[in-house]
Amino acid sequence: MTVLFVNACLRGEQSRTLTLCREYLEGVGDVEEVNLAELRLEPYYGESAAYRAQLEKDGQFDDPMFDLGRQFAAADEIVIGAPYWDLSFPAALKVYIEHVAVMGMVFHYTAEGRCEGLCRAKHLTYITTGGGNVAAANFGYEYLRGIAGMFGIPETRFAAAENLDVVGADIEANLDAARARLAELKATR
């Protein structure tokens, strides 16, 4: 089983989100990690977007620009770790999704215009941490849940450590609550 870990923890090893992700992935044999801080993907603009669209239309998927999409589509499980930033997640994760959303590889449209996903993963697990309350307005998770459906991933799962920057909060208890949720998710892998 191949697990793809999309590391959108841009603060590096001191990230609390990354700590939870590493704990969740502990003991998993085949983990492929995509580190978005190191990758530094660029969004597609005019010329590059047109080039990509032409390759998709022609079914020419051997260009290296499709490597991330190929990796995403082939994974058995997707784990995304991203801090809760501005009601969502870091922009680097959105750019990554733009790179993996390859029509004809990750999804396609039927003759009737219905979107069908082509990904192999059975679930996408989203792990986040936030200084305040995450669940009240978690547009990042809502977005990823929609993307997972579009890509053919039938289940999305979520774990968050919340209120980590609230004065007087029991930080370890909040982290432990997220760890308990992750243990539940790990048991159903």
PDB file of C-alpha atoms in Angstrom:
ATOM      1  CA  MET A   1       0.000   0.000   0.000  1.00  0.00           C
ATOM      2  CA  THR A   2       1.423   3.357  -1.050  1.00  0.00           C
ATOM      3  CA  VAL A   3       0.587   6.358   1.104  1.00  0.00           C
ATOM      4  CA  LEU A   4       1.149   9.782  -0.415  1.00  0.00           C
ATOM      5  CA  PHE A   5       1.903  12.399   2.229  1.00  0.00           C
ATOM      6  CA  VAL A   6       1.401  15.942   0.978  1.00  0.00           C
ATOM      7  CA  ASN A   7       3.379  18.045   3.432  1.00  0.00           C
ATOM      8  CA  ALA A   8       2.040  21.605   3.344  1.00  0.00           C
ATOM      9  CA  CYS A   9       3.601  22.421   6.726  1.00  0.00           C
ATOM     10  CA  LEU A  10       5.607  25.366   5.459  1.00  0.00           C
ATOM     11  CA  ARG A  11       7.235  26.140   8.810  1.00  0.00           C
ATOM     12  CA  GLY A  12       9.223  22.929   8.641  1.00  0.00           C
ATOM     13  CA  GLU A  13      10.083  20.542  11.420  1.00  0.00           C
ATOM     14  CA  GLN A  14       8.876  22.856  14.221  1.00  0.00           C
ATOM     15  CA  SER A  15       5.325  22.648  12.836  1.00  0.00           C
ATOM     16  CA  ARG A  16       2.797  21.124  15.224  1.00  0.00           C
ATOM     17  CA  THR A  17       0.817  19.915  12.223  1.00  0.00           C
ATOM     18  CA  LEU A  18       3.868  18.110  10.880  1.00  0.00           C
ATOM     19  CA  THR A  19       4.439  16.492  14.271  1.00  0.00           C
ATOM     20  CA  LEU A  20       0.905  15.058  14.209  1.00  0.00           C
ATOM     21  CA  CYS A  21       1.356  13.890  10.611  1.00  0.00           C
ATOM     22  CA  ARG A  22       4.612  12.106  11.411  1.00  0.00           C
ATOM     23  CA  GLU A  23       2.945  10.383  14.376  1.00  0.00           C
ATOM     24  CA  TYR A  24       0.018   9.311  12.177  1.00  0.00           C
ATOM     25  CA  LEU A  25       2.368   7.935   9.505  1.00  0.00           C
ATOM     26  CA  GLU A  26       4.633   6.144  11.982  1.00  0.00           C
ATOM     27  CA  GLY A  27       4.864   2.460  11.147  1.00  0.00           C
ATOM     28  CA  VAL A  28       3.504   2.862   7.614  1.00  0.00           C
ATOM     29  CA  GLY A  29       5.862   1.086   5.254  1.00  0.00           C
ATOM     30  CA  ASP A  30       5.652   2.861   1.909  1.00  0.00           C
ATOM     31  CA  VAL A  31       5.208   6.626   2.333  1.00  0.00           C
ATOM     32  CA  GLU A  32       5.986   8.973  -0.534  1.00  0.00           C
ATOM     33  CA  GLU A  33       6.315  12.543   0.734  1.00  0.00           C
ATOM     34  CA  VAL A  34       5.785  15.647  -1.343  1.00  0.00           C
ATOM     35  CA  ASN A  35       7.221  18.606   0.591  1.00  0.00           C
ATOM     36  CA  LEU A  36       5.577  21.738  -0.782  1.00  0.00           C
ATOM     37  CA  ALA A  37       8.046  24.083   0.937  1.00  0.00           C
ATOM     38  CA  GLU A  38      10.879  22.426  -0.966  1.00  0.00           C
ATOM     39  CA  LEU A  39       8.948  21.961  -4.217  1.00  0.00           C
ATOM     40  CA  ARG A  40       7.923  25.631  -4.575  1.00  0.00           C
ATOM     41  CA  LEU A  41       5.466  25.039  -7.385  1.00  0.00           C
ATOM     42  CA  GLU A  42       4.388  27.914  -9.602  1.00  0.00           C
ATOM     43  CA  PRO A  43       0.759  28.390 -10.609  1.00  0.00           C
ATOM     44  CA  TYR A  44      -0.085  27.903 -14.255  1.00  0.00           C
ATOM     45  CA  TYR A  45      -0.426  31.105 -16.253  1.00  0.00           C
ATOM     46  CA  GLY A  46      -1.421  31.851 -19.853  1.00  0.00           C
ATOM     47  CA  GLU A  47       1.232  30.084 -21.879  1.00  0.00           C
ATOM     48  CA  SER A  48       1.931  27.253 -19.421  1.00  0.00           C
ATOM     49  CA  ALA A  49      -1.810  26.680 -18.880  1.00  0.00           C
ATOM     50  CA  ALA A  50      -2.416  26.515 -22.636  1.00  0.00           C
ATOM     51  CA  TYR A  51       0.501  24.106 -23.112  1.00  0.00           C
ATOM     52  CA  ARG A  52      -0.805  21.840 -20.368  1.00  0.00           C
ATOM     53  CA  ALA A  53      -4.371  21.935 -21.740  1.00  0.00           C
ATOM     54  CA  GLN A  54      -3.127  20.941 -25.199  1.00  0.00           C
ATOM     55  CA  LEU A  55      -1.146  18.007 -23.789  1.00  0.00           C
ATOM     56  CA  GLU A  56      -4.209  16.878 -21.796  1.00  0.00           C
ATOM     57  CA  LYS A  57      -6.412  17.163 -24.870  1.00  0.00           C
ATOM     58  CA  ASP A  58      -3.927  15.099 -26.909  1.00  0.00           C
ATOM     59  CA  GLY A  59      -3.503  12.522 -24.119  1.00  0.00           C
ATOM     60  CA  GLN A  60       0.242  13.151 -23.985  1.00  0.00           C
ATOM     61  CA  PHE A  61       0.948  12.514 -20.326  1.00  0.00           C
ATOM     62  CA  ASP A  62       4.669  11.761 -20.530  1.00  0.00           C
ATOM     63  CA  ASP A  63       5.669  15.398 -19.868  1.00  0.00           C
ATOM     64  CA  PRO A  64       7.245  15.853 -16.387  1.00  0.00           C
ATOM     65  CA  MET A  65       4.554  18.426 -15.543  1.00  0.00           C
ATOM     66  CA  PHE A  66       2.228  15.449 -15.039  1.00  0.00           C
ATOM     67  CA  ASP A  67       4.456  13.565 -12.577  1.00  0.00           C
ATOM     68  CA  LEU A  68       2.594  14.878  -9.518  1.00  0.00           C
ATOM     69  CA  GLY A  69      -0.779  13.962 -11.015  1.00  0.00           C
ATOM     70  CA  ARG A  70       0.440  10.469 -11.848  1.00  0.00           C
ATOM     71  CA  GLN A  71       1.746  10.019  -8.290  1.00  0.00           C
ATOM     72  CA  PHE A  72      -1.511  11.309  -6.797  1.00  0.00           C
ATOM     73  CA  ALA A  73      -3.724   9.097  -8.956  1.00  0.00           C
ATOM     74  CA  ALA A  74      -1.691   5.965  -8.144  1.00  0.00           C
ATOM     75  CA  ALA A  75      -1.617   6.357  -4.335  1.00  0.00           C
ATOM     76  CA  ASP A  76      -3.669   3.988  -2.188  1.00  0.00           C
ATOM     77  CA  GLU A  77      -4.104   6.619   0.531  1.00  0.00           C
ATOM     78  CA  ILE A  78      -3.639  10.389   0.529  1.00  0.00           C
ATOM     79  CA  VAL A  79      -2.602  12.198   3.718  1.00  0.00           C
ATOM     80  CA  ILE A  80      -2.494  15.990   3.621  1.00  0.00           C
ATOM     81  CA  GLY A  81      -0.970  17.926   6.475  1.00  0.00           C
ATOM     82  CA  ALA A  82      -1.508  21.686   6.457  1.00  0.00           C
ATOM     83  CA  PRO A  83      -1.822  24.326   9.149  1.00  0.00           C
ATOM     84  CA  TYR A  84      -5.048  26.293   9.434  1.00  0.00           C
ATOM     85  CA  TRP A  85      -4.251  29.629   7.802  1.00  0.00           C
ATOM     86  CA  ASP A  86      -6.815  32.317   7.059  1.00  0.00           C
ATOM     87  CA  LEU A  87      -9.841  29.968   7.293  1.00  0.00           C
ATOM     88  CA  SER A  88      -8.169  27.495   4.959  1.00  0.00           C
ATOM     89  CA  PHE A  89      -4.606  26.317   4.287  1.00  0.00           C
ATOM     90  CA  PRO A  90      -1.409  27.741   2.769  1.00  0.00           C
ATOM     91  CA  ALA A  91      -1.669  28.813  -0.889  1.00  0.00           C
ATOM     92  CA  ALA A  92       1.077  26.316  -1.775  1.00  0.00           C
ATOM     93  CA  LEU A  93      -1.457  23.519  -1.252  1.00  0.00           C
ATOM     94  CA  LYS A  94      -3.913  25.083  -3.719  1.00  0.00           C
ATOM     95  CA  VAL A  95      -1.133  25.353  -6.314  1.00  0.00           C
ATOM     96  CA  TYR A  96      -0.255  21.686  -5.691  1.00  0.00           C
ATOM     97  CA  ILE A  97      -3.902  20.692  -6.267  1.00  0.00           C
ATOM     98  CA  GLU A  98      -3.793  22.661  -9.519  1.00  0.00           C
ATOM     99  CA  HIS A  99      -0.783  20.578 -10.572  1.00  0.00           C
ATOM    100  CA  VAL A 100      -2.359  17.219  -9.697  1.00  0.00           C
ATOM    101  CA  ALA A 101      -5.774  17.984 -11.230  1.00  0.00           C
ATOM    102  CA  VAL A 102      -4.897  16.427 -14.578  1.00  0.00           C
ATOM    103  CA  MET A 103      -7.883  15.764 -16.791  1.00  0.00           C
ATOM    104  CA  GLY A 104      -7.579  12.310 -18.317  1.00  0.00           C
ATOM    105  CA  MET A 105      -5.359  11.059 -15.493  1.00  0.00           C
ATOM    106  CA  VAL A 106      -6.913  12.104 -12.175  1.00  0.00           C
ATOM    107  CA  PHE A 107     -10.445  12.735 -13.451  1.00  0.00           C
ATOM    108  CA  HIS A 108     -12.321  12.946 -16.737  1.00  0.00           C
ATOM    109  CA  TYR A 109     -15.700  13.984 -18.052  1.00  0.00           C
ATOM    110  CA  THR A 110     -18.196  11.544 -19.503  1.00  0.00           C
ATOM    111  CA  ALA A 111     -19.920  12.180 -22.826  1.00  0.00           C
ATOM    112  CA  GLU A 112     -22.828  13.545 -20.757  1.00  0.00           C
ATOM    113  CA  GLY A 113     -20.506  16.054 -19.069  1.00  0.00           C
ATOM    114  CA  ARG A 114     -20.433  14.299 -15.702  1.00  0.00           C
ATOM    115  CA  CYS A 115     -17.117  14.383 -13.843  1.00  0.00           C
ATOM    116  CA  GLU A 116     -15.666  10.981 -12.900  1.00  0.00           C
ATOM    117  CA  GLY A 117     -12.638  10.516 -10.699  1.00  0.00           C
ATOM    118  CA  LEU A 118      -9.826   8.191 -11.678  1.00  0.00           C
ATOM    119  CA  CYS A 119      -7.828   8.084  -8.435  1.00  0.00           C
ATOM    120  CA  ARG A 120      -7.105   4.808  -6.711  1.00  0.00           C
ATOM    121  CA  ALA A 121      -7.128   6.086  -3.101  1.00  0.00           C
ATOM    122  CA  LYS A 122      -9.926   4.888  -0.867  1.00  0.00           C
ATOM    123  CA  HIS A 123      -9.660   7.892   1.427  1.00  0.00           C
ATOM    124  CA  LEU A 124      -8.023  11.260   1.921  1.00  0.00           C
ATOM    125  CA  THR A 125      -7.003  12.165   5.463  1.00  0.00           C
ATOM    126  CA  TYR A 126      -6.585  15.862   6.239  1.00  0.00           C
ATOM    127  CA  ILE A 127      -4.622  16.813   9.361  1.00  0.00           C
ATOM    128  CA  THR A 128      -4.433  20.392  10.593  1.00  0.00           C
ATOM    129  CA  THR A 129      -3.720  22.518  13.641  1.00  0.00           C
ATOM    130  CA  GLY A 130      -4.985  25.956  14.527  1.00  0.00           C
ATOM    131  CA  GLY A 131      -4.348  28.665  17.058  1.00  0.00           C
ATOM    132  CA  GLY A 132      -8.105  29.069  17.509  1.00  0.00           C
ATOM    133  CA  ASN A 133     -11.218  27.082  16.748  1.00  0.00           C
ATOM    134  CA  VAL A 134     -10.782  25.299  13.412  1.00  0.00           C
ATOM    135  CA  ALA A 135     -14.100  23.521  13.025  1.00  0.00           C
ATOM    136  CA  ALA A 136     -16.168  26.727  13.078  1.00  0.00           C
ATOM    137  CA  ALA A 137     -15.012  27.807   9.588  1.00  0.00           C
ATOM    138  CA  ASN A 138     -12.843  25.161   7.977  1.00  0.00           C
ATOM    139  CA  PHE A 139     -13.050  26.025   4.309  1.00  0.00           C
ATOM    140  CA  GLY A 140      -9.803  24.155   3.618  1.00  0.00           C
ATOM    141  CA  TYR A 141     -11.347  20.846   4.588  1.00  0.00           C
ATOM    142  CA  GLU A 142     -14.562  21.620   2.728  1.00  0.00           C
ATOM    143  CA  TYR A 143     -12.527  22.382  -0.412  1.00  0.00           C
ATOM    144  CA  LEU A 144     -10.484  19.181  -0.104  1.00  0.00           C
ATOM    145  CA  ARG A 145     -13.624  17.139   0.470  1.00  0.00           C
ATOM    146  CA  GLY A 146     -15.044  18.491  -2.782  1.00  0.00           C
ATOM    147  CA  ILE A 147     -11.788  17.858  -4.650  1.00  0.00           C
ATOM    148  CA  ALA A 148     -11.602  14.293  -3.299  1.00  0.00           C
ATOM    149  CA  GLY A 149     -15.087  13.622  -4.631  1.00  0.00           C
ATOM    150  CA  MET A 150     -14.177  15.056  -8.013  1.00  0.00           C
ATOM    151  CA  PHE A 151     -11.057  12.886  -8.110  1.00  0.00           C
ATOM    152  CA  GLY A 152     -13.001   9.717  -7.219  1.00  0.00           C
ATOM    153  CA  ILE A 153     -11.800   9.344  -3.626  1.00  0.00           C
ATOM    154  CA  PRO A 154     -14.890   8.088  -1.780  1.00  0.00           C
ATOM    155  CA  GLU A 155     -14.007   9.066   1.795  1.00  0.00           C
ATOM    156  CA  THR A 156     -12.455  12.130   3.405  1.00  0.00           C
ATOM    157  CA  ARG A 157     -11.331  12.119   7.017  1.00  0.00           C
ATOM    158  CA  PHE A 158     -10.355  14.996   9.267  1.00  0.00           C
ATOM    159  CA  ALA A 159      -8.374  15.570  12.437  1.00  0.00           C
ATOM    160  CA  ALA A 160      -7.468  18.890  14.018  1.00  0.00           C
ATOM    161  CA  ALA A 161      -5.699  20.142  17.101  1.00  0.00           C
ATOM    162  CA  GLU A 162      -7.509  23.371  17.955  1.00  0.00           C
ATOM    163  CA  ASN A 163      -7.029  26.373  20.233  1.00  0.00           C
ATOM    164  CA  LEU A 164      -3.253  25.927  20.386  1.00  0.00           C
ATOM    165  CA  ASP A 165      -2.587  29.665  20.764  1.00  0.00           C
ATOM    166  CA  VAL A 166      -5.398  30.513  23.187  1.00  0.00           C
ATOM    167  CA  VAL A 167      -4.039  31.976  26.412  1.00  0.00           C
ATOM    168  CA  GLY A 168      -4.635  29.529  29.241  1.00  0.00           C
ATOM    169  CA  ALA A 169      -5.525  26.618  26.967  1.00  0.00           C
ATOM    170  CA  ASP A 170      -4.162  23.190  27.798  1.00  0.00           C
ATOM    171  CA  ILE A 171      -2.063  22.749  24.654  1.00  0.00           C
ATOM    172  CA  GLU A 172      -1.071  19.148  25.380  1.00  0.00           C
ATOM    173  CA  ALA A 173      -4.679  18.154  26.044  1.00  0.00           C
ATOM    174  CA  ASN A 174      -5.710  19.732  22.733  1.00  0.00           C
ATOM    175  CA  LEU A 175      -2.914  17.910  20.910  1.00  0.00           C
ATOM    176  CA  ASP A 176      -3.869  14.670  22.675  1.00  0.00           C
ATOM    177  CA  ALA A 177      -7.483  15.043  21.510  1.00  0.00           C
ATOM    178  CA  ALA A 178      -6.208  15.246  17.926  1.00  0.00           C
ATOM    179  CA  ARG A 179      -3.943  12.244  18.567  1.00  0.00           C
ATOM    180  CA  ALA A 180      -6.951  10.245  19.785  1.00  0.00           C
ATOM    181  CA  ARG A 181      -8.846  11.094  16.595  1.00  0.00           C
ATOM    182  CA  LEU A 182      -5.814  10.102  14.511  1.00  0.00           C
ATOM    183  CA  ALA A 183      -5.584   6.789  16.365  1.00  0.00           C
ATOM    184  CA  GLU A 184      -9.228   6.113  15.403  1.00  0.00           C
ATOM    185  CA  LEU A 185      -8.450   6.924  11.772  1.00  0.00           C
ATOM    186  CA  LYS A 186      -5.296   4.827  11.786  1.00  0.00           C
ATOM    187  CA  ALA A 187      -7.286   1.837  13.076  1.00  0.00           C
ATOM    188  CA  THR A 188      -9.551   2.035  10.015  1.00  0.00           C
ATOM    189  CA  ARG A 189      -6.787   2.358   7.474  1.00  0.00           C
TER     190      ARG A 189
END
